[in-house]
Amino acid sequence: MSSKSKGLILIQRVLIWTLYFFSGFILYSKKGILPSILITFSRIIYPISVFWLQIRIKKRTNFLPIDSKMTTSQLWFNLLPVIASLLTVIFSLTNGIFYVLEKLINS
């Protein structure tokens, strides 16, 4: 891989993590725009999702390591963190976007 593409990947990751951390900052420090149950869920799962995503990126493994030989409990053990993290990313980013839009419209 060339140094130019490595630099581009680094910039993309920094931008994505900055956006995600900014959304988390809004999630914890400001009033939530989304319904309270979604905000509470996101506040509980957000720190776990940051560590889980970082581990998955660092190991460069599949996000859904599913095998046909897995038992039901192993399947759920692999699926639940993915689903919870994905929902947390969606809810926190949506809340951050709505918060910024509300501030832009009201100012």
PDB file of C-alpha atoms in Angstrom:
ATOM      1  CA  MET A   1       0.000   0.000   0.000  1.00  0.00           C
ATOM      2  CA  SER A   2       1.373   3.392  -0.881  1.00  0.00           C
ATOM      3  CA  SER A   3       1.958   6.083   1.687  1.00  0.00           C
ATOM      4  CA  LYS A   4      -0.635   8.276  -0.039  1.00  0.00           C
ATOM      5  CA  SER A   5      -3.420   5.719   0.485  1.00  0.00           C
ATOM      6  CA  LYS A   6      -2.255   5.103   4.076  1.00  0.00           C
ATOM      7  CA  GLY A   7      -2.458   8.840   4.697  1.00  0.00           C
ATOM      8  CA  LEU A   8      -5.944   8.949   3.193  1.00  0.00           C
ATOM      9  CA  ILE A   9      -7.086   6.051   5.393  1.00  0.00           C
ATOM     10  CA  LEU A  10      -5.642   7.801   8.444  1.00  0.00           C
ATOM     11  CA  ILE A  11      -7.467  11.037   7.608  1.00  0.00           C
ATOM     12  CA  GLN A  12     -10.741   9.157   7.080  1.00  0.00           C
ATOM     13  CA  ARG A  13     -10.404   7.362  10.416  1.00  0.00           C
ATOM     14  CA  VAL A  14      -9.568  10.581  12.252  1.00  0.00           C
ATOM     15  CA  LEU A  15     -12.608  12.318  10.745  1.00  0.00           C
ATOM     16  CA  ILE A  16     -14.934   9.417  11.589  1.00  0.00           C
ATOM     17  CA  TRP A  17     -13.660   9.113  15.170  1.00  0.00           C
ATOM     18  CA  THR A  18     -13.847  12.902  15.643  1.00  0.00           C
ATOM     19  CA  LEU A  19     -17.459  12.914  14.476  1.00  0.00           C
ATOM     20  CA  TYR A  20     -18.305   9.954  16.722  1.00  0.00           C
ATOM     21  CA  PHE A  21     -16.628  11.502  19.782  1.00  0.00           C
ATOM     22  CA  PHE A  22     -18.327  14.852  19.099  1.00  0.00           C
ATOM     23  CA  SER A  23     -21.669  13.026  18.959  1.00  0.00           C
ATOM     24  CA  GLY A  24     -20.824  11.339  22.258  1.00  0.00           C
ATOM     25  CA  PHE A  25     -19.950  14.702  23.795  1.00  0.00           C
ATOM     26  CA  ILE A  26     -23.352  16.056  22.777  1.00  0.00           C
ATOM     27  CA  LEU A  27     -24.991  12.843  23.984  1.00  0.00           C
ATOM     28  CA  TYR A  28     -23.559  13.211  27.511  1.00  0.00           C
ATOM     29  CA  SER A  29     -23.335  16.969  27.981  1.00  0.00           C
ATOM     30  CA  LYS A  30     -26.413  18.344  26.246  1.00  0.00           C
ATOM     31  CA  LYS A  31     -30.090  17.624  26.335  1.00  0.00           C
ATOM     32  CA  GLY A  32     -30.998  14.828  23.970  1.00  0.00           C
ATOM     33  CA  ILE A  33     -33.180  15.523  20.968  1.00  0.00           C
ATOM     34  CA  LEU A  34     -34.286  11.905  20.499  1.00  0.00           C
ATOM     35  CA  PRO A  35     -36.765  10.136  22.837  1.00  0.00           C
ATOM     36  CA  SER A  36     -35.360   9.562  26.323  1.00  0.00           C
ATOM     37  CA  ILE A  37     -35.277   5.761  26.042  1.00  0.00           C
ATOM     38  CA  LEU A  38     -32.990   5.996  22.985  1.00  0.00           C
ATOM     39  CA  ILE A  39     -30.769   8.547  24.737  1.00  0.00           C
ATOM     40  CA  THR A  40     -30.522   6.355  27.850  1.00  0.00           C
ATOM     41  CA  PHE A  41     -29.700   3.284  25.745  1.00  0.00           C
ATOM     42  CA  SER A  42     -27.047   5.229  23.848  1.00  0.00           C
ATOM     43  CA  ARG A  43     -25.503   6.630  27.021  1.00  0.00           C
ATOM     44  CA  ILE A  44     -25.161   3.125  28.452  1.00  0.00           C
ATOM     45  CA  ILE A  45     -23.790   1.423  25.332  1.00  0.00           C
ATOM     46  CA  TYR A  46     -21.672   4.306  23.912  1.00  0.00           C
ATOM     47  CA  PRO A  47     -18.475   3.643  25.950  1.00  0.00           C
ATOM     48  CA  ILE A  48     -18.710  -0.077  25.247  1.00  0.00           C
ATOM     49  CA  SER A  49     -19.189   0.540  21.529  1.00  0.00           C
ATOM     50  CA  VAL A  50     -16.080   2.724  21.338  1.00  0.00           C
ATOM     51  CA  PHE A  51     -13.903  -0.028  22.811  1.00  0.00           C
ATOM     52  CA  TRP A  52     -15.627  -2.778  20.826  1.00  0.00           C
ATOM     53  CA  LEU A  53     -15.208  -0.930  17.526  1.00  0.00           C
ATOM     54  CA  GLN A  54     -11.566  -0.145  18.270  1.00  0.00           C
ATOM     55  CA  ILE A  55     -10.827  -3.810  19.021  1.00  0.00           C
ATOM     56  CA  ARG A  56     -12.547  -4.920  15.815  1.00  0.00           C
ATOM     57  CA  ILE A  57     -10.652  -2.364  13.715  1.00  0.00           C
ATOM     58  CA  LYS A  58      -7.310  -3.180  15.326  1.00  0.00           C
ATOM     59  CA  LYS A  59      -7.672  -6.951  14.885  1.00  0.00           C
ATOM     60  CA  ARG A  60      -9.036  -6.479  11.348  1.00  0.00           C
ATOM     61  CA  THR A  61     -11.563  -9.252  11.890  1.00  0.00           C
ATOM     62  CA  ASN A  62     -15.047  -9.484  10.488  1.00  0.00           C
ATOM     63  CA  PHE A  63     -17.700  -7.517  12.305  1.00  0.00           C
ATOM     64  CA  LEU A  64     -19.966 -10.562  12.152  1.00  0.00           C
ATOM     65  CA  PRO A  65     -17.857 -13.684  12.681  1.00  0.00           C
ATOM     66  CA  ILE A  66     -20.636 -16.186  11.979  1.00  0.00           C
ATOM     67  CA  ASP A  67     -19.956 -19.832  11.326  1.00  0.00           C
ATOM     68  CA  SER A  68     -22.368 -22.635  10.462  1.00  0.00           C
ATOM     69  CA  LYS A  69     -20.997 -24.716  13.365  1.00  0.00           C
ATOM     70  CA  MET A  70     -21.939 -22.131  16.010  1.00  0.00           C
ATOM     71  CA  THR A  71     -24.483 -22.834  18.693  1.00  0.00           C
ATOM     72  CA  THR A  72     -27.348 -20.447  19.310  1.00  0.00           C
ATOM     73  CA  SER A  73     -25.657 -18.944  22.363  1.00  0.00           C
ATOM     74  CA  GLN A  74     -22.419 -18.360  20.442  1.00  0.00           C
ATOM     75  CA  LEU A  75     -24.370 -16.707  17.646  1.00  0.00           C
ATOM     76  CA  TRP A  76     -26.154 -14.337  20.036  1.00  0.00           C
ATOM     77  CA  PHE A  77     -22.885 -13.651  21.860  1.00  0.00           C
ATOM     78  CA  ASN A  78     -21.436 -12.457  18.541  1.00  0.00           C
ATOM     79  CA  LEU A  79     -24.544 -10.646  17.283  1.00  0.00           C
ATOM     80  CA  LEU A  80     -25.585  -8.633  20.347  1.00  0.00           C
ATOM     81  CA  PRO A  81     -22.481  -6.393  20.540  1.00  0.00           C
ATOM     82  CA  VAL A  82     -22.716  -5.699  16.814  1.00  0.00           C
ATOM     83  CA  ILE A  83     -26.406  -4.791  16.978  1.00  0.00           C
ATOM     84  CA  ALA A  84     -26.005  -2.680  20.133  1.00  0.00           C
ATOM     85  CA  SER A  85     -22.979  -0.832  18.733  1.00  0.00           C
ATOM     86  CA  LEU A  86     -24.651  -0.219  15.392  1.00  0.00           C
ATOM     87  CA  LEU A  87     -27.774   1.155  17.071  1.00  0.00           C
ATOM     88  CA  THR A  88     -25.651   3.341  19.356  1.00  0.00           C
ATOM     89  CA  VAL A  89     -23.740   4.759  16.385  1.00  0.00           C
ATOM     90  CA  ILE A  90     -27.006   5.527  14.590  1.00  0.00           C
ATOM     91  CA  PHE A  91     -28.690   7.062  17.651  1.00  0.00           C
ATOM     92  CA  SER A  92     -25.707   9.151  18.769  1.00  0.00           C
ATOM     93  CA  LEU A  93     -24.979  10.490  15.278  1.00  0.00           C
ATOM     94  CA  THR A  94     -28.663  11.248  14.688  1.00  0.00           C
ATOM     95  CA  ASN A  95     -28.872  13.028  18.031  1.00  0.00           C
ATOM     96  CA  GLY A  96     -25.728  15.027  17.208  1.00  0.00           C
ATOM     97  CA  ILE A  97     -27.005  16.009  13.775  1.00  0.00           C
ATOM     98  CA  PHE A  98     -30.412  17.032  15.146  1.00  0.00           C
ATOM     99  CA  TYR A  99     -28.722  19.041  17.919  1.00  0.00           C
ATOM    100  CA  VAL A 100     -26.526  20.935  15.442  1.00  0.00           C
ATOM    101  CA  LEU A 101     -29.472  21.536  13.092  1.00  0.00           C
ATOM    102  CA  GLU A 102     -31.598  22.825  15.968  1.00  0.00           C
ATOM    103  CA  LYS A 103     -28.830  25.233  17.013  1.00  0.00           C
ATOM    104  CA  LEU A 104     -28.391  26.441  13.420  1.00  0.00           C
ATOM    105  CA  ILE A 105     -32.131  26.974  12.928  1.00  0.00           C
ATOM    106  CA  ASN A 106     -32.681  28.710  16.288  1.00  0.00           C
ATOM    107  CA  SER A 107     -29.711  31.066  16.022  1.00  0.00           C
TER     108      SER A 107
END
